[in-house]
Amino acid sequence: MRAKGGYKNRIELLQGTLDLIILQTLQWGPQHGYRISQAIVAGSRELFQVDTGSLYPALHRLEKRRWIKSEWRISDNNQRAKYYRLTAEGRKQLASERSRWAQFVEAMAALMKPGEHEVS
Amino acid sequence: MDWLSRLSRRRRDDEITEEIESHLRMAIQDRMERGEEAEQARLAAQREFGNVALVTDATRRIWTSTTVETFLQDVRFGSHILWHSPGLSATAIILVALVIGGNTTIYSMVHGLLTSPASGVTAERLVCIGQISPDSSRFGPFTSYPNYLDYAAQSTTVRQLAAWLDERLTIGVGDGNYAVSGAPVTVGFFETFGVRIVKGRAFRDEDDRLEHAGLVAVISDRLWRERLENAADVVGRTIVINGRAATVVGVATPRFQGANLTPGEDVWLPITAFHEAVGSRKILSDRRQASILIAGQLAPGVSLRQAQSEFAALSAQLRAAYPDDNKDRRAVVFDYSVTAFLPGKPRVGRSGREQSRRRRGRPGPDRRDANDDVAARHRDRARAHGCDVVDVFRRRVAGRRSARPVRHHHLQHATAYARFRHPPGAGRVIAASPARSRSGGVSTHRDRSPDWFRSQRGRGCHFQARPVRGCANGSPHLHRRLHAAGGGGGAGILSARLARGPGECYRGVEAGMTHRLFRAQRRHRVEARRAPRRPDAGRHRHHDEERSD
């Protein structure tokens, strides 16, 4: 069971980053919705909280854009689950989103620590 | 297909529900594997997941167009209410039908009342002639009798012009005197309106001469029945009108009670004879006394607009001949109806589209004709000077605000341009017109020699032909075409203005410059006056002169 304090420390996802995070998670292989949410929480060292109210609409939105594709399979624990996998188009999108994210991080870093940025 | 899309949507909805259920099952199983009780794990998983219905709905909306769905839901909901409440549905439908029907009926009645002719009037293509101020702000239905006589004598577009005026009369019949409405009318009044005379006859020319047969009258069917007791020998009977004996010569059709909206006329008398009989003959010779109403029939093949043009010209002539008596009055022709003479501006026959066109300054069909005429003159003129006309490239209509001082502000000018090229050595200046013309833009100028232009320059004359560079139409494409066609000569612009008098009488063609060019030259003069004179000032003008040679 998670400690109560763990929830308090969690950070809300930045708007518009959920798609990138889902694509990033799916690059390691097909996953179903529950496992994706688990992977995001674990991958962010339990800092990000994934709201299921956003996760499933986001998954279906990406599927509608043909960046991911879904199929029903039997999971490891013998449950029927809908697995999502990245399409070729989705991989391109992921690359593009990552590049934009890198720029964003760089710009934010420059803003937050202007002195260090100038020196470097 | 509808059923296919519905099936696909249902399958997607089921998948979403199953996916979310699967998520919850896995979350519960995870928790149970971590040692939680089944019930506790279920509650915790559901709490962590949130509102299942909300998530399902949000996910489903990704695939569906919510606007269409909401509309369909509204339709379904509305039809459900109507179907399950037949009383309410019937009431709503009946109310809507009643409102639509009532509005349509009222509109039809009002429209019929306003636009229909008076009862008993059978003639078609009837028009009325009134007077309007030059700025169209004031309208009066009355005209003077002398003006009527002039219109009747000269008009070719409106025939059988009839005039009348409403009068309150005292009529003595048998046992008593009665106040009735009546109208002294011109002789052809009943023929003009197509009013049938059921007994006796209508007026003849000789009836209008008092000395010939005395005063005669046509009476209404109502008067005949109510006051003369259906007398079979009514024709020829004598009645007293305003103390004068009058012989009844006819009885009008039962439905006819006057040509315009009146309380109901019962007696009609020849206008001249009546005024002579009662001693008010002066009213018929006073041109300032606008007291009579005029109507007539459009001649076959004549349009309302043509009649308007003619009457505008006729009234202009009268204004010129009798300026004091016809000051600020212009004849206006409009469609006849029983309410046509009521106060208010009449429709003068222009459609909404035409009015809108005029407001926007775009030419209607008649103006296009005018422009074509000007364009043809351009071509002829340019060719006569050895120029090869490329084509007429622009046509437009200048409004009242012409740059040229125009005395007759109601004139409108159709302007056309022709582009041309001319061989080397050919005269460049083709036409000119004094800018300060006092003629109101209606004079015609023949082509002049360059010397004439030079002599006129000091008197405010502006040349019309000029190099195409800087012309009103500054299209680079046009320049390229003209220079390519030039072949060693030059290219030019030629414009002319067709002045149009009141009522679209084309009174003359004036070779003049476009107002845009005029403005440019005026601006140039103003700037030249303001700016200190430079050593090279006037070079451009000389250059023009040289080129014109």
GROMACS .gro file of C-alpha atoms in nm, chain A residues 5-100:
model
   96
    5GLY     CA    1   0.248   1.128   0.171
    6GLY     CA    2   0.332   0.978  -0.169
    7TYR     CA    3   0.016   1.114  -0.322
    8LYS     CA    4   0.087   1.459  -0.179
    9ASN     CA    5   0.426   1.472  -0.351
   10ARG     CA    6   0.292   1.380  -0.692
   11ILE     CA    7   0.305   1.638  -0.972
   12GLU     CA    8   0.025   1.706  -1.214
   13LEU     CA    9   0.126   1.638  -1.571
   14LEU     CA   10   0.191   1.943  -1.781
   15GLN     CA   11  -0.086   2.002  -2.026
   16GLY     CA   12  -0.007   1.851  -2.362
   17THR     CA   13   0.263   1.616  -2.233
   18LEU     CA   14   0.043   1.310  -2.180
   19ASP     CA   15   0.052   1.218  -2.549
   20LEU     CA   16   0.431   1.232  -2.550
   21ILE     CA   17   0.450   1.025  -2.233
   22ILE     CA   18   0.216   0.758  -2.372
   23LEU     CA   19   0.411   0.738  -2.699
   24GLN     CA   20   0.735   0.721  -2.503
   25THR     CA   21   0.596   0.440  -2.286
   26LEU     CA   22   0.477   0.243  -2.586
   27GLN     CA   23   0.811   0.256  -2.764
   28TRP     CA   24   0.930  -0.039  -2.552
   29GLY     CA   25   0.645  -0.258  -2.673
   30PRO     CA   26   0.266  -0.304  -2.670
   31GLN     CA   27   0.089  -0.231  -2.343
   32HIS     CA   28  -0.265  -0.210  -2.215
   33GLY     CA   29  -0.408   0.098  -2.046
   34TYR     CA   30  -0.356  -0.018  -1.689
   35ARG     CA   31   0.003  -0.113  -1.751
   36ILE     CA   32   0.069   0.217  -1.926
   37SER     CA   33  -0.056   0.411  -1.625
   38GLN     CA   34   0.159   0.190  -1.397
   39ALA     CA   35   0.461   0.244  -1.618
   40ILE     CA   36   0.418   0.621  -1.613
   41VAL     CA   37   0.390   0.630  -1.236
   42ALA     CA   38   0.687   0.397  -1.195
   43GLY     CA   39   0.894   0.567  -1.464
   44SER     CA   40   0.846   0.907  -1.302
   45ARG     CA   41   0.950   0.766  -0.965
   46GLU     CA   42   0.589   0.799  -0.855
   47LEU     CA   43   0.597   1.175  -0.912
   48PHE     CA   44   0.341   1.185  -1.192
   49GLN     CA   45  -0.018   1.107  -1.126
   50VAL     CA   46  -0.203   0.976  -1.431
   51ASP     CA   47  -0.571   1.049  -1.421
   52THR     CA   48  -0.765   0.768  -1.590
   53GLY     CA   49  -1.017   1.030  -1.698
   54SER     CA   50  -0.739   1.169  -1.920
   55LEU     CA   51  -0.553   0.847  -2.001
   56TYR     CA   52  -0.824   0.661  -2.189
   57PRO     CA   53  -0.944   0.961  -2.396
   58ALA     CA   54  -0.576   1.027  -2.478
   59LEU     CA   55  -0.520   0.666  -2.586
   60HIS     CA   56  -0.823   0.676  -2.812
   61ARG     CA   57  -0.725   1.016  -2.948
   62LEU     CA   58  -0.382   0.880  -3.044
   63GLU     CA   59  -0.548   0.577  -3.199
   64LYS     CA   60  -0.778   0.803  -3.398
   65ARG     CA   61  -0.472   0.991  -3.524
   66ARG     CA   62  -0.321   0.655  -3.618
   67TRP     CA   63  -0.015   0.707  -3.404
   68ILE     CA   64  -0.099   0.392  -3.210
   69LYS     CA   65  -0.296   0.080  -3.292
   70SER     CA   66  -0.495  -0.143  -3.060
   71GLU     CA   67  -0.580  -0.513  -3.042
   72TRP     CA   68  -0.736  -0.741  -2.783
   73ARG     CA   69  -0.505  -0.993  -2.624
   74ILE     CA   70  -0.480  -1.208  -2.311
   75SER     CA   71  -0.259  -1.043  -2.052
   76ASP     CA   72   0.006  -1.209  -1.831
   77ASN     CA   73  -0.248  -1.265  -1.558
   78ASN     CA   74  -0.498  -1.422  -1.798
   79GLN     CA   75  -0.715  -1.115  -1.834
   80ARG     CA   76  -0.855  -1.002  -2.168
   81ALA     CA   77  -0.708  -0.657  -2.228
   82LYS     CA   78  -0.675  -0.408  -2.506
   83TYR     CA   79  -0.311  -0.366  -2.602
   84TYR     CA   80  -0.180  -0.054  -2.774
   85ARG     CA   81   0.130  -0.047  -2.991
   86LEU     CA   82   0.316   0.230  -3.167
   87THR     CA   83   0.271   0.265  -3.543
   88ALA     CA   84   0.539   0.393  -3.781
   89GLU     CA   85   0.358   0.722  -3.792
   90GLY     CA   86   0.355   0.727  -3.414
   91ARG     CA   87   0.730   0.674  -3.402
   92LYS     CA   88   0.783   0.976  -3.625
   93GLN     CA   89   0.553   1.176  -3.406
   94LEU     CA   90   0.739   1.063  -3.098
   95ALA     CA   91   1.069   1.176  -3.248
   96SER     CA   92   0.922   1.511  -3.330
   97GLU     CA   93   0.764   1.551  -2.987
   98ARG     CA   94   1.091   1.458  -2.818
   99SER     CA   95   1.279   1.716  -3.017
  100ARG     CA   96   1.027   1.982  -2.922
   0.00000   0.00000   0.00000
